[in-house]
mmCIF file with all atom_site columns, C-alpha atoms in Angstrom:
data_model
loop_
_atom_site.group_PDB
_atom_site.id
_atom_site.type_symbol
_atom_site.label_atom_id
_atom_site.label_alt_id
_atom_site.label_comp_id
_atom_site.label_asym_id
_atom_site.label_entity_id
_atom_site.label_seq_id
_atom_site.pdbx_PDB_ins_code
_atom_site.Cartn_x
_atom_site.Cartn_y
_atom_site.Cartn_z
_atom_site.occupancy
_atom_site.B_iso_or_equiv
_atom_site.pdbx_formal_charge
_atom_site.auth_seq_id
_atom_site.auth_comp_id
_atom_site.auth_asym_id
_atom_site.auth_atom_id
_atom_site.pdbx_PDB_model_num
ATOM 1   C CA . MET A 1 1   ? 150.308 101.066 156.475 1.00 88.00 ? 1   MET A CA 1
ATOM 2   C CA . LYS A 1 2   ? 146.503 101.048 156.238 1.00 90.00 ? 2   LYS A CA 1
ATOM 3   C CA . HIS A 1 3   ? 146.113 100.457 159.982 1.00 93.00 ? 3   HIS A CA 1
ATOM 4   C CA . THR A 1 4   ? 148.607 103.232 160.685 1.00 96.00 ? 4   THR A CA 1
ATOM 5   C CA . LEU A 1 5   ? 146.627 105.646 158.512 1.00 96.00 ? 5   LEU A CA 1
ATOM 6   C CA . PHE A 1 6   ? 143.395 104.632 160.209 1.00 97.00 ? 6   PHE A CA 1
ATOM 7   C CA . SER A 1 7   ? 144.949 105.197 163.639 1.00 97.00 ? 7   SER A CA 1
ATOM 8   C CA . LEU A 1 8   ? 146.173 108.599 162.462 1.00 97.00 ? 8   LEU A CA 1
ATOM 9   C CA . ALA A 1 9   ? 142.632 109.431 161.331 1.00 97.00 ? 9   ALA A CA 1
ATOM 10  C CA . VAL A 1 10  ? 141.362 108.566 164.824 1.00 97.00 ? 10  VAL A CA 1
ATOM 11  C CA . ILE A 1 11  ? 144.036 110.742 166.440 1.00 97.00 ? 11  ILE A CA 1
ATOM 12  C CA . LEU A 1 12  ? 143.395 113.738 164.171 1.00 97.00 ? 12  LEU A CA 1
ATOM 13  C CA . GLY A 1 13  ? 139.649 113.466 164.695 1.00 97.00 ? 13  GLY A CA 1
ATOM 14  C CA . ALA A 1 14  ? 140.129 113.445 168.459 1.00 97.00 ? 14  ALA A CA 1
ATOM 15  C CA . LEU A 1 15  ? 142.555 116.370 168.175 1.00 97.00 ? 15  LEU A CA 1
ATOM 16  C CA . TYR A 1 16  ? 139.989 118.467 166.305 1.00 96.00 ? 16  TYR A CA 1
ATOM 17  C CA . ILE A 1 17  ? 137.455 117.858 169.067 1.00 95.00 ? 17  ILE A CA 1
ATOM 18  C CA . LEU A 1 18  ? 139.972 118.630 171.820 1.00 96.00 ? 18  LEU A CA 1
ATOM 19  C CA . LEU A 1 19  ? 140.981 121.876 170.120 1.00 96.00 ? 19  LEU A CA 1
ATOM 20  C CA . TRP A 1 20  ? 137.407 123.068 169.670 1.00 93.00 ? 20  TRP A CA 1
ATOM 21  C CA . PRO A 1 21  ? 137.625 125.603 172.563 1.00 94.00 ? 21  PRO A CA 1
ATOM 22  C CA . LEU A 1 22  ? 140.334 127.391 170.523 1.00 94.00 ? 22  LEU A CA 1
ATOM 23  C CA . HIS A 1 23  ? 138.206 127.556 167.351 1.00 92.00 ? 23  HIS A CA 1
ATOM 24  C CA . PRO A 1 24  ? 138.618 129.398 165.037 1.00 90.00 ? 24  PRO A CA 1
ATOM 25  C CA . TYR A 1 25  ? 142.336 128.824 164.548 1.00 94.00 ? 25  TYR A CA 1
ATOM 26  C CA . PRO A 1 26  ? 144.520 128.584 161.424 1.00 95.00 ? 26  PRO A CA 1
ATOM 27  C CA . LEU A 1 27  ? 143.819 125.544 159.218 1.00 95.00 ? 27  LEU A CA 1
ATOM 28  C CA . SER A 1 28  ? 141.091 124.204 161.505 1.00 96.00 ? 28  SER A CA 1
ATOM 29  C CA . TYR A 1 29  ? 139.148 123.230 158.357 1.00 96.00 ? 29  TYR A CA 1
ATOM 30  C CA . ALA A 1 30  ? 142.076 121.111 157.164 1.00 97.00 ? 30  ALA A CA 1
ATOM 31  C CA . LEU A 1 31  ? 142.291 119.328 160.504 1.00 97.00 ? 31  LEU A CA 1
ATOM 32  C CA . LYS A 1 32  ? 138.568 118.603 160.457 1.00 96.00 ? 32  LYS A CA 1
ATOM 33  C CA . ALA A 1 33  ? 138.682 117.159 156.944 1.00 97.00 ? 33  ALA A CA 1
ATOM 34  C CA . SER A 1 34  ? 141.874 115.145 157.485 1.00 97.00 ? 34  SER A CA 1
ATOM 35  C CA . PRO A 1 35  ? 140.279 111.991 159.014 1.00 97.00 ? 35  PRO A CA 1
ATOM 36  C CA . VAL A 1 36  ? 137.982 111.346 156.048 1.00 98.00 ? 36  VAL A CA 1
ATOM 37  C CA . LEU A 1 37  ? 140.739 112.157 153.557 1.00 97.00 ? 37  LEU A CA 1
ATOM 38  C CA . LEU A 1 38  ? 142.961 109.580 155.256 1.00 97.00 ? 38  LEU A CA 1
ATOM 39  C CA . LEU A 1 39  ? 140.121 107.062 155.033 1.00 98.00 ? 39  LEU A CA 1
ATOM 40  C CA . ALA A 1 40  ? 139.966 107.706 151.287 1.00 97.00 ? 40  ALA A CA 1
ATOM 41  C CA . VAL A 1 41  ? 143.675 106.840 151.085 1.00 97.00 ? 41  VAL A CA 1
ATOM 42  C CA . VAL A 1 42  ? 143.027 103.632 153.037 1.00 96.00 ? 42  VAL A CA 1
ATOM 43  C CA . ALA A 1 43  ? 140.369 102.668 150.481 1.00 96.00 ? 43  ALA A CA 1
ATOM 44  C CA . TRP A 1 44  ? 142.834 103.224 147.643 1.00 95.00 ? 44  TRP A CA 1
ATOM 45  C CA . LEU A 1 45  ? 145.445 101.077 149.391 1.00 95.00 ? 45  LEU A CA 1
ATOM 46  C CA . GLN A 1 46  ? 142.869 98.326  149.863 1.00 94.00 ? 46  GLN A CA 1
ATOM 47  C CA . TYR A 1 47  ? 142.095 98.439  146.159 1.00 94.00 ? 47  TYR A CA 1
ATOM 48  C CA . ARG A 1 48  ? 145.790 98.336  145.293 1.00 93.00 ? 48  ARG A CA 1
ATOM 49  C CA . ASN A 1 49  ? 146.098 95.249  147.496 1.00 91.00 ? 49  ASN A CA 1
ATOM 50  C CA . ALA A 1 50  ? 143.112 93.677  145.703 1.00 89.00 ? 50  ALA A CA 1
ATOM 51  C CA . GLU A 1 51  ? 141.157 93.686  148.986 1.00 91.00 ? 51  GLU A CA 1
ATOM 52  C CA . ILE A 1 52  ? 138.201 95.641  147.571 1.00 93.00 ? 52  ILE A CA 1
ATOM 53  C CA . SER A 1 53  ? 136.905 96.271  144.049 1.00 93.00 ? 53  SER A CA 1
ATOM 54  C CA . LEU A 1 54  ? 137.615 99.372  141.987 1.00 94.00 ? 54  LEU A CA 1
ATOM 55  C CA . ARG A 1 55  ? 133.910 100.276 142.168 1.00 95.00 ? 55  ARG A CA 1
ATOM 56  C CA . ALA A 1 56  ? 133.918 100.088 145.953 1.00 95.00 ? 56  ALA A CA 1
ATOM 57  C CA . ALA A 1 57  ? 137.128 102.107 146.197 1.00 96.00 ? 57  ALA A CA 1
ATOM 58  C CA . TRP A 1 58  ? 135.771 104.852 143.942 1.00 96.00 ? 58  TRP A CA 1
ATOM 59  C CA . LEU A 1 59  ? 132.415 105.075 145.705 1.00 97.00 ? 59  LEU A CA 1
ATOM 60  C CA . TYR A 1 60  ? 133.987 105.143 149.142 1.00 97.00 ? 60  TYR A CA 1
ATOM 61  C CA . ALA A 1 61  ? 136.582 107.717 148.067 1.00 97.00 ? 61  ALA A CA 1
ATOM 62  C CA . LEU A 1 62  ? 133.792 109.867 146.601 1.00 97.00 ? 62  LEU A CA 1
ATOM 63  C CA . ALA A 1 63  ? 131.896 109.638 149.898 1.00 97.00 ? 63  ALA A CA 1
ATOM 64  C CA . MET A 1 64  ? 135.016 110.749 151.755 1.00 98.00 ? 64  MET A CA 1
ATOM 65  C CA . LEU A 1 65  ? 135.911 113.596 149.377 1.00 97.00 ? 65  LEU A CA 1
ATOM 66  C CA . THR A 1 66  ? 132.392 115.032 149.451 1.00 97.00 ? 66  THR A CA 1
ATOM 67  C CA . SER A 1 67  ? 132.315 114.597 153.227 1.00 97.00 ? 67  SER A CA 1
ATOM 68  C CA . ALA A 1 68  ? 135.589 116.529 153.421 1.00 97.00 ? 68  ALA A CA 1
ATOM 69  C CA . ALA A 1 69  ? 134.007 119.337 151.387 1.00 97.00 ? 69  ALA A CA 1
ATOM 70  C CA . GLY A 1 70  ? 131.045 119.397 153.760 1.00 96.00 ? 70  GLY A CA 1
ATOM 71  C CA . ASP A 1 71  ? 133.409 119.436 156.727 1.00 96.00 ? 71  ASP A CA 1
ATOM 72  C CA . VAL A 1 72  ? 135.207 122.483 155.340 1.00 96.00 ? 72  VAL A CA 1
ATOM 73  C CA . PHE A 1 73  ? 131.968 124.380 154.699 1.00 95.00 ? 73  PHE A CA 1
ATOM 74  C CA . LEU A 1 74  ? 130.682 123.705 158.200 1.00 93.00 ? 74  LEU A CA 1
ATOM 75  C CA . ASP A 1 75  ? 134.005 124.606 159.788 1.00 93.00 ? 75  ASP A CA 1
ATOM 76  C CA . PHE A 1 76  ? 133.952 127.989 158.048 1.00 92.00 ? 76  PHE A CA 1
ATOM 77  C CA . ASP A 1 77  ? 130.391 128.866 159.080 1.00 89.00 ? 77  ASP A CA 1
ATOM 78  C CA . ARG A 1 78  ? 127.642 126.387 160.023 1.00 82.00 ? 78  ARG A CA 1
ATOM 79  C CA . SER A 1 79  ? 124.878 128.868 159.106 1.00 83.00 ? 79  SER A CA 1
ATOM 80  C CA . LEU A 1 80  ? 126.285 130.798 156.156 1.00 88.00 ? 80  LEU A CA 1
ATOM 81  C CA . TYR A 1 81  ? 127.449 127.708 154.255 1.00 91.00 ? 81  TYR A CA 1
ATOM 82  C CA . LEU A 1 82  ? 124.698 125.290 155.317 1.00 89.00 ? 82  LEU A CA 1
ATOM 83  C CA . LYS A 1 83  ? 123.358 124.939 151.754 1.00 91.00 ? 83  LYS A CA 1
ATOM 84  C CA . GLN A 1 84  ? 126.785 124.063 150.382 1.00 94.00 ? 84  GLN A CA 1
ATOM 85  C CA . ALA A 1 85  ? 127.428 121.610 153.217 1.00 94.00 ? 85  ALA A CA 1
ATOM 86  C CA . LEU A 1 86  ? 124.013 120.023 152.647 1.00 93.00 ? 86  LEU A CA 1
ATOM 87  C CA . ALA A 1 87  ? 124.797 119.522 148.950 1.00 95.00 ? 87  ALA A CA 1
ATOM 88  C CA . ALA A 1 88  ? 128.217 118.020 149.709 1.00 97.00 ? 88  ALA A CA 1
ATOM 89  C CA . PHE A 1 89  ? 126.876 115.605 152.304 1.00 96.00 ? 89  PHE A CA 1
ATOM 90  C CA . LEU A 1 90  ? 123.979 114.679 150.016 1.00 96.00 ? 90  LEU A CA 1
ATOM 91  C CA . LEU A 1 91  ? 126.553 113.443 147.486 1.00 97.00 ? 91  LEU A CA 1
ATOM 92  C CA . ALA A 1 92  ? 128.270 111.563 150.314 1.00 97.00 ? 92  ALA A CA 1
ATOM 93  C CA . GLN A 1 93  ? 124.997 109.879 151.302 1.00 96.00 ? 93  GLN A CA 1
ATOM 94  C CA . LEU A 1 94  ? 124.268 108.913 147.697 1.00 97.00 ? 94  LEU A CA 1
ATOM 95  C CA . SER A 1 95  ? 127.766 107.430 147.417 1.00 97.00 ? 95  SER A CA 1
ATOM 96  C CA . TYR A 1 96  ? 127.238 105.456 150.618 1.00 98.00 ? 96  TYR A CA 1
ATOM 97  C CA . ILE A 1 97  ? 123.862 104.228 149.335 1.00 97.00 ? 97  ILE A CA 1
ATOM 98  C CA . ALA A 1 98  ? 125.414 103.031 146.071 1.00 97.00 ? 98  ALA A CA 1
ATOM 99  C CA . LEU A 1 99  ? 128.218 101.343 148.031 1.00 97.00 ? 99  LEU A CA 1
ATOM 100 C CA . LEU A 1 100 ? 125.966 99.663  150.595 1.00 96.00 ? 100 LEU A CA 1
ATOM 101 C CA . TRP A 1 101 ? 123.136 98.607  148.286 1.00 96.00 ? 101 TRP A CA 1
ATOM 102 C CA . PRO A 1 102 ? 124.835 95.423  146.983 1.00 94.00 ? 102 PRO A CA 1
ATOM 103 C CA . LEU A 1 103 ? 125.870 94.520  150.549 1.00 93.00 ? 103 LEU A CA 1
ATOM 104 C CA . ARG A 1 104 ? 122.356 94.432  152.012 1.00 91.00 ? 104 ARG A CA 1
ATOM 105 C CA . GLN A 1 105 ? 121.198 91.201  153.610 1.00 88.00 ? 105 GLN A CA 1
ATOM 106 C CA . SER A 1 106 ? 117.679 89.933  154.174 1.00 85.00 ? 106 SER A CA 1
ATOM 107 C CA . ARG A 1 107 ? 117.196 88.948  157.802 1.00 82.00 ? 107 ARG A CA 1
ATOM 108 C CA . ARG A 1 108 ? 114.479 88.763  160.386 1.00 84.00 ? 108 ARG A CA 1
ATOM 109 C CA . GLY A 1 109 ? 113.715 92.238  161.724 1.00 85.00 ? 109 GLY A CA 1
ATOM 110 C CA . ASP A 1 110 ? 114.368 94.138  158.485 1.00 87.00 ? 110 ASP A CA 1
ATOM 111 C CA . ALA A 1 111 ? 110.989 95.858  158.739 1.00 90.00 ? 111 ALA A CA 1
ATOM 112 C CA . LEU A 1 112 ? 111.940 97.108  162.195 1.00 89.00 ? 112 LEU A CA 1
ATOM 113 C CA . ARG A 1 113 ? 115.356 98.263  160.963 1.00 86.00 ? 113 ARG A CA 1
ATOM 114 C CA . ALA A 1 114 ? 113.661 100.331 158.275 1.00 93.00 ? 114 ALA A CA 1
ATOM 115 C CA . GLY A 1 115 ? 110.631 101.377 160.295 1.00 94.00 ? 115 GLY A CA 1
ATOM 116 C CA . LEU A 1 116 ? 112.286 102.869 163.360 1.00 93.00 ? 116 LEU A CA 1
ATOM 117 C CA . PRO A 1 117 ? 114.626 105.189 161.412 1.00 93.00 ? 117 PRO A CA 1
ATOM 118 C CA . ALA A 1 118 ? 111.657 106.143 159.199 1.00 95.00 ? 118 ALA A CA 1
ATOM 119 C CA . LEU A 1 119 ? 109.559 107.140 162.208 1.00 96.00 ? 119 LEU A CA 1
ATOM 120 C CA . PHE A 1 120 ? 112.498 109.121 163.556 1.00 95.00 ? 120 PHE A CA 1
ATOM 121 C CA . ALA A 1 121 ? 112.939 110.887 160.186 1.00 95.00 ? 121 ALA A CA 1
ATOM 122 C CA . VAL A 1 122 ? 109.230 111.721 159.909 1.00 96.00 ? 122 VAL A CA 1
ATOM 123 C CA . PHE A 1 123 ? 109.180 113.118 163.445 1.00 96.00 ? 123 PHE A CA 1
ATOM 124 C CA . LEU A 1 124 ? 112.199 115.327 162.727 1.00 94.00 ? 124 LEU A CA 1
ATOM 125 C CA . LEU A 1 125 ? 110.756 116.617 159.449 1.00 95.00 ? 125 LEU A CA 1
ATOM 126 C CA . TRP A 1 126 ? 107.518 117.450 161.231 1.00 96.00 ? 126 TRP A CA 1
ATOM 127 C CA . GLN A 1 127 ? 109.457 119.469 163.790 1.00 94.00 ? 127 GLN A CA 1
ATOM 128 C CA . PHE A 1 128 ? 111.726 121.119 161.214 1.00 95.00 ? 128 PHE A CA 1
ATOM 129 C CA . TYR A 1 129 ? 109.031 122.159 158.737 1.00 94.00 ? 129 TYR A CA 1
ATOM 130 C CA . PRO A 1 130 ? 107.888 125.450 160.334 1.00 94.00 ? 130 PRO A CA 1
ATOM 131 C CA . ASN A 1 131 ? 111.433 126.863 160.321 1.00 93.00 ? 131 ASN A CA 1
ATOM 132 C CA . THR A 1 132 ? 113.018 125.501 157.139 1.00 93.00 ? 132 THR A CA 1
ATOM 133 C CA . GLY A 1 133 ? 111.531 128.057 154.727 1.00 91.00 ? 133 GLY A CA 1
ATOM 134 C CA . ALA A 1 134 ? 113.245 127.833 151.337 1.00 90.00 ? 134 ALA A CA 1
ATOM 135 C CA . LEU A 1 135 ? 115.380 124.942 152.612 1.00 92.00 ? 135 LEU A CA 1
ATOM 136 C CA . TRP A 1 136 ? 112.387 122.622 153.086 1.00 95.00 ? 136 TRP A CA 1
ATOM 137 C CA . TRP A 1 137 ? 112.831 120.604 149.888 1.00 95.00 ? 137 TRP A CA 1
ATOM 138 C CA . PRO A 1 138 ? 116.621 120.244 150.187 1.00 94.00 ? 138 PRO A CA 1
ATOM 139 C CA . VAL A 1 139 ? 116.182 119.198 153.826 1.00 95.00 ? 139 VAL A CA 1
ATOM 140 C CA . LEU A 1 140 ? 113.444 116.706 152.885 1.00 96.00 ? 140 LEU A CA 1
ATOM 141 C CA . ILE A 1 141 ? 115.560 115.125 150.147 1.00 96.00 ? 141 ILE A CA 1
ATOM 142 C CA . TYR A 1 142 ? 118.590 114.972 152.400 1.00 96.00 ? 142 TYR A CA 1
ATOM 143 C CA . VAL A 1 143 ? 116.718 113.364 155.298 1.00 95.00 ? 143 VAL A CA 1
ATOM 144 C CA . LEU A 1 144 ? 115.282 110.718 152.944 1.00 96.00 ? 144 LEU A CA 1
ATOM 145 C CA . CYS A 1 145 ? 118.768 109.881 151.660 1.00 96.00 ? 145 CYS A CA 1
ATOM 146 C CA . LEU A 1 146 ? 120.126 109.868 155.211 1.00 96.00 ? 146 LEU A CA 1
ATOM 147 C CA . TRP A 1 147 ? 117.377 107.428 156.199 1.00 96.00 ? 147 TRP A CA 1
ATOM 148 C CA . GLY A 1 148 ? 118.199 105.199 153.208 1.00 96.00 ? 148 GLY A CA 1
ATOM 149 C CA . MET A 1 149 ? 121.895 105.121 154.096 1.00 96.00 ? 149 MET A CA 1
ATOM 150 C CA . ALA A 1 150 ? 121.148 104.276 157.731 1.00 96.00 ? 150 ALA A CA 1
ATOM 151 C CA . VAL A 1 151 ? 118.776 101.447 156.769 1.00 96.00 ? 151 VAL A CA 1
ATOM 152 C CA . LEU A 1 152 ? 121.308 99.938  154.364 1.00 96.00 ? 152 LEU A CA 1
ATOM 153 C CA . ALA A 1 153 ? 123.997 100.191 157.039 1.00 96.00 ? 153 ALA A CA 1
ATOM 154 C CA . LEU A 1 154 ? 121.724 98.335  159.455 1.00 95.00 ? 154 LEU A CA 1
ATOM 155 C CA . ARG A 1 155 ? 121.115 95.653  156.818 1.00 94.00 ? 155 ARG A CA 1
ATOM 156 C CA . SER A 1 156 ? 124.815 95.185  156.023 1.00 93.00 ? 156 SER A CA 1
ATOM 157 C CA . GLY A 1 157 ? 125.237 92.431  158.606 1.00 89.00 ? 157 GLY A CA 1
ATOM 158 C CA . ASN A 1 158 ? 128.282 94.219  160.047 1.00 94.00 ? 158 ASN A CA 1
ATOM 159 C CA . ARG A 1 159 ? 128.036 95.751  163.512 1.00 95.00 ? 159 ARG A CA 1
ATOM 160 C CA . TRP A 1 160 ? 130.623 98.452  162.797 1.00 97.00 ? 160 TRP A CA 1
ATOM 161 C CA . ILE A 1 161 ? 128.832 99.626  159.665 1.00 97.00 ? 161 ILE A CA 1
ATOM 162 C CA . ALA A 1 162 ? 125.464 99.487  161.418 1.00 96.00 ? 162 ALA A CA 1
ATOM 163 C CA . ALA A 1 163 ? 126.719 101.567 164.343 1.00 97.00 ? 163 ALA A CA 1
ATOM 164 C CA . GLY A 1 164 ? 128.345 104.056 161.975 1.00 97.00 ? 164 GLY A CA 1
ATOM 165 C CA . GLY A 1 165 ? 125.162 104.465 159.943 1.00 97.00 ? 165 GLY A CA 1
ATOM 166 C CA . VAL A 1 166 ? 123.051 105.081 163.041 1.00 96.00 ? 166 VAL A CA 1
ATOM 167 C CA . LEU A 1 167 ? 125.540 107.602 164.445 1.00 97.00 ? 167 LEU A CA 1
ATOM 168 C CA . PHE A 1 168 ? 125.754 109.397 161.093 1.00 97.00 ? 168 PHE A CA 1
ATOM 169 C CA . MET A 1 169 ? 121.975 109.770 161.054 1.00 96.00 ? 169 MET A CA 1
ATOM 170 C CA . LEU A 1 170 ? 122.049 110.999 164.645 1.00 96.00 ? 170 LEU A CA 1
ATOM 171 C CA . ALA A 1 171 ? 124.802 113.556 163.984 1.00 96.00 ? 171 ALA A CA 1
ATOM 172 C CA . ASP A 1 172 ? 123.105 115.052 160.936 1.00 94.00 ? 172 ASP A CA 1
ATOM 173 C CA . SER A 1 173 ? 119.747 115.001 162.695 1.00 95.00 ? 173 SER A CA 1
ATOM 174 C CA . LEU A 1 174 ? 121.239 117.039 165.528 1.00 94.00 ? 174 LEU A CA 1
ATOM 175 C CA . ILE A 1 175 ? 122.433 119.623 163.003 1.00 92.00 ? 175 ILE A CA 1
ATOM 176 C CA . GLY A 1 176 ? 118.806 119.998 161.938 1.00 91.00 ? 176 GLY A CA 1
ATOM 177 C CA . VAL A 1 177 ? 117.571 120.044 165.525 1.00 94.00 ? 177 VAL A CA 1
ATOM 178 C CA . ASN A 1 178 ? 120.020 122.794 166.409 1.00 91.00 ? 178 ASN A CA 1
ATOM 179 C CA . ARG A 1 179 ? 119.289 124.799 163.240 1.00 90.00 ? 179 ARG A CA 1
ATOM 180 C CA . PHE A 1 180 ? 115.535 124.345 162.771 1.00 92.00 ? 180 PHE A CA 1
ATOM 181 C CA . TRP A 1 181 ? 114.023 123.256 166.073 1.00 91.00 ? 181 TRP A CA 1
ATOM 182 C CA . LEU A 1 182 ? 115.776 123.405 169.450 1.00 89.00 ? 182 LEU A CA 1
ATOM 183 C CA . PRO A 1 183 ? 119.184 125.096 169.543 1.00 87.00 ? 183 PRO A CA 1
ATOM 184 C CA . PHE A 1 184 ? 121.269 123.617 172.344 1.00 88.00 ? 184 PHE A CA 1
ATOM 185 C CA . GLU A 1 185 ? 124.478 124.548 174.105 1.00 87.00 ? 185 GLU A CA 1
ATOM 186 C CA . HIS A 1 186 ? 127.776 123.056 172.920 1.00 90.00 ? 186 HIS A CA 1
ATOM 187 C CA . SER A 1 187 ? 126.017 121.721 169.823 1.00 90.00 ? 187 SER A CA 1
ATOM 188 C CA . THR A 1 188 ? 129.064 121.797 167.556 1.00 91.00 ? 188 THR A CA 1
ATOM 189 C CA . PRO A 1 189 ? 131.496 119.686 169.619 1.00 94.00 ? 189 PRO A CA 1
ATOM 190 C CA . VAL A 1 190 ? 128.712 117.218 170.417 1.00 95.00 ? 190 VAL A CA 1
ATOM 191 C CA . ILE A 1 191 ? 127.679 116.862 166.763 1.00 95.00 ? 191 ILE A CA 1
ATOM 192 C CA . VAL A 1 192 ? 131.245 116.722 165.463 1.00 95.00 ? 192 VAL A CA 1
ATOM 193 C CA . SER A 1 193 ? 132.195 114.046 168.005 1.00 96.00 ? 193 SER A CA 1
ATOM 194 C CA . ILE A 1 194 ? 129.289 111.850 166.887 1.00 97.00 ? 194 ILE A CA 1
ATOM 195 C CA . TYR A 1 195 ? 129.939 112.536 163.202 1.00 97.00 ? 195 TYR A CA 1
ATOM 196 C CA . ILE A 1 196 ? 133.654 111.701 163.321 1.00 97.00 ? 196 ILE A CA 1
ATOM 197 C CA . SER A 1 197 ? 132.879 108.534 165.283 1.00 97.00 ? 197 SER A CA 1
ATOM 198 C CA . ALA A 1 198 ? 130.337 107.585 162.611 1.00 98.00 ? 198 ALA A CA 1
ATOM 199 C CA . GLN A 1 199 ? 132.788 108.033 159.744 1.00 98.00 ? 199 GLN A CA 1
ATOM 200 C CA . LEU A 1 200 ? 135.488 106.055 161.550 1.00 98.00 ? 200 LEU A CA 1
ATOM 201 C CA . LEU A 1 201 ? 133.099 103.209 162.385 1.00 98.00 ? 201 LEU A CA 1
ATOM 202 C CA . LEU A 1 202 ? 131.865 103.061 158.795 1.00 98.00 ? 202 LEU A CA 1
ATOM 203 C CA . GLY A 1 203 ? 135.432 103.151 157.518 1.00 97.00 ? 203 GLY A CA 1
ATOM 204 C CA . TYR A 1 204 ? 136.585 100.400 159.847 1.00 97.00 ? 204 TYR A CA 1
ATOM 205 C CA . GLY A 1 205 ? 133.588 98.201  159.074 1.00 96.00 ? 205 GLY A CA 1
ATOM 206 C CA . LEU A 1 206 ? 133.913 98.620  155.320 1.00 96.00 ? 206 LEU A CA 1
ATOM 207 C CA . LEU A 1 207 ? 137.688 98.599  154.869 1.00 95.00 ? 207 LEU A CA 1
ATOM 208 C CA . LEU A 1 208 ? 139.428 96.873  157.774 1.00 95.00 ? 208 LEU A CA 1
ATOM 209 C CA . ALA A 1 209 ? 137.118 94.657  159.836 1.00 93.00 ? 209 ALA A CA 1
ATOM 210 C CA . VAL A 1 210 ? 137.625 90.915  159.466 1.00 89.00 ? 210 VAL A CA 1
ATOM 211 C CA . ASP A 1 211 ? 133.926 90.508  158.671 1.00 90.00 ? 211 ASP A CA 1
ATOM 212 C CA . SER A 1 212 ? 133.802 93.433  156.220 1.00 93.00 ? 212 SER A CA 1
ATOM 213 C CA . PRO A 1 213 ? 131.277 92.659  153.464 1.00 90.00 ? 213 PRO A CA 1
ATOM 214 C CA . LEU A 1 214 ? 133.516 94.472  150.961 1.00 89.00 ? 214 LEU A CA 1
ATOM 215 C CA . LEU A 1 215 ? 136.482 92.238  151.804 1.00 88.00 ? 215 LEU A CA 1
ATOM 216 C CA . LYS A 1 216 ? 134.279 89.142  151.676 1.00 80.00 ? 216 LYS A CA 1
ATOM 217 C CA . ALA A 1 217 ? 132.958 90.157  148.268 1.00 78.00 ? 217 ALA A CA 1
ATOM 218 C CA . ALA A 1 218 ? 136.494 90.642  146.926 1.00 68.00 ? 218 ALA A CA 1
ATOM 219 C CA . THR A 1 219 ? 137.573 87.266  148.315 1.00 64.00 ? 219 THR A CA 1
ATOM 220 C CA . GLY A 1 220 ? 134.557 85.624  146.713 1.00 61.00 ? 220 GLY A CA 1
ATOM 221 C CA . ARG A 1 221 ? 135.399 87.120  143.322 1.00 60.00 ? 221 ARG A CA 1
ATOM 222 C CA . GLN A 1 222 ? 139.008 85.951  143.592 1.00 54.00 ? 222 GLN A CA 1
ATOM 223 C CA . LYS A 1 223 ? 137.915 82.394  144.434 1.00 56.00 ? 223 LYS A CA 1
ATOM 224 C CA . SER A 1 224 ? 135.425 82.395  141.558 1.00 54.00 ? 224 SER A CA 1
ATOM 225 C CA . THR A 1 225 ? 138.109 83.594  139.140 1.00 51.00 ? 225 THR A CA 1
ATOM 226 C CA . ALA A 1 226 ? 140.575 80.987  140.349 1.00 49.00 ? 226 ALA A CA 1
ATOM 227 C CA . GLU A 1 227 ? 138.033 78.166  140.048 1.00 53.00 ? 227 GLU A CA 1
ATOM 228 C CA . SER A 1 228 ? 136.989 79.228  136.551 1.00 56.00 ? 228 SER A CA 1
ATOM 229 C CA . ALA A 1 229 ? 140.594 79.521  135.301 1.00 53.00 ? 229 ALA A CA 1
ATOM 230 C CA . PRO A 1 230 ? 141.594 76.640  132.993 1.00 58.00 ? 230 PRO A CA 1
ATOM 231 C CA . ALA A 1 231 ? 144.040 74.158  134.434 1.00 52.00 ? 231 ALA A CA 1
ATOM 232 C CA . SER A 1 232 ? 147.524 74.376  132.917 1.00 46.00 ? 232 SER A CA 1
#
């Protein structure tokens, strides 16, 4: 069931991108939000199957629900509802940070994994600053949280999560580039394609991949509980 729902999320995400030339059309916002909502259902099923913890399921579901809200705002109007979308995705980033923080691993190259995204974030903020106006502080806070999420994804030890974190940072950075720096043609389908890919990669790495750190953590807890149980 969970793999079927994930496949459906992939199909619906691709469908939204393919139908972009027809936008706006009835219920386009629902189609855009459907992949992340399906991923939230997958997380719940994984919890019900004792594959991930309740904490992980709640945090991931919160990330998906707030992402869905941001998707709806941006589908309605990417300029008019930018503040609302920024607030929704900020909650999603904070949920991802809380979810990924216990999964971080210390490995050689961690300074590089943190440093390169930081340089990228600083460069973008420098370019955005002249045109952000009253949005400067919200944009600054959001970019810092986006950087933190990407770094934690890179330190997760899972290639799917790492790729998803990098793509998420790229997608949201391109929103800022298009809005505050260098508007470019076909920005929306390009950004949405990267964003949906990022969410699906993060979802697969966290919920379904064989080497998912969430699944490993749940397995470790089950083994610890079984070993500590008194013999009958």
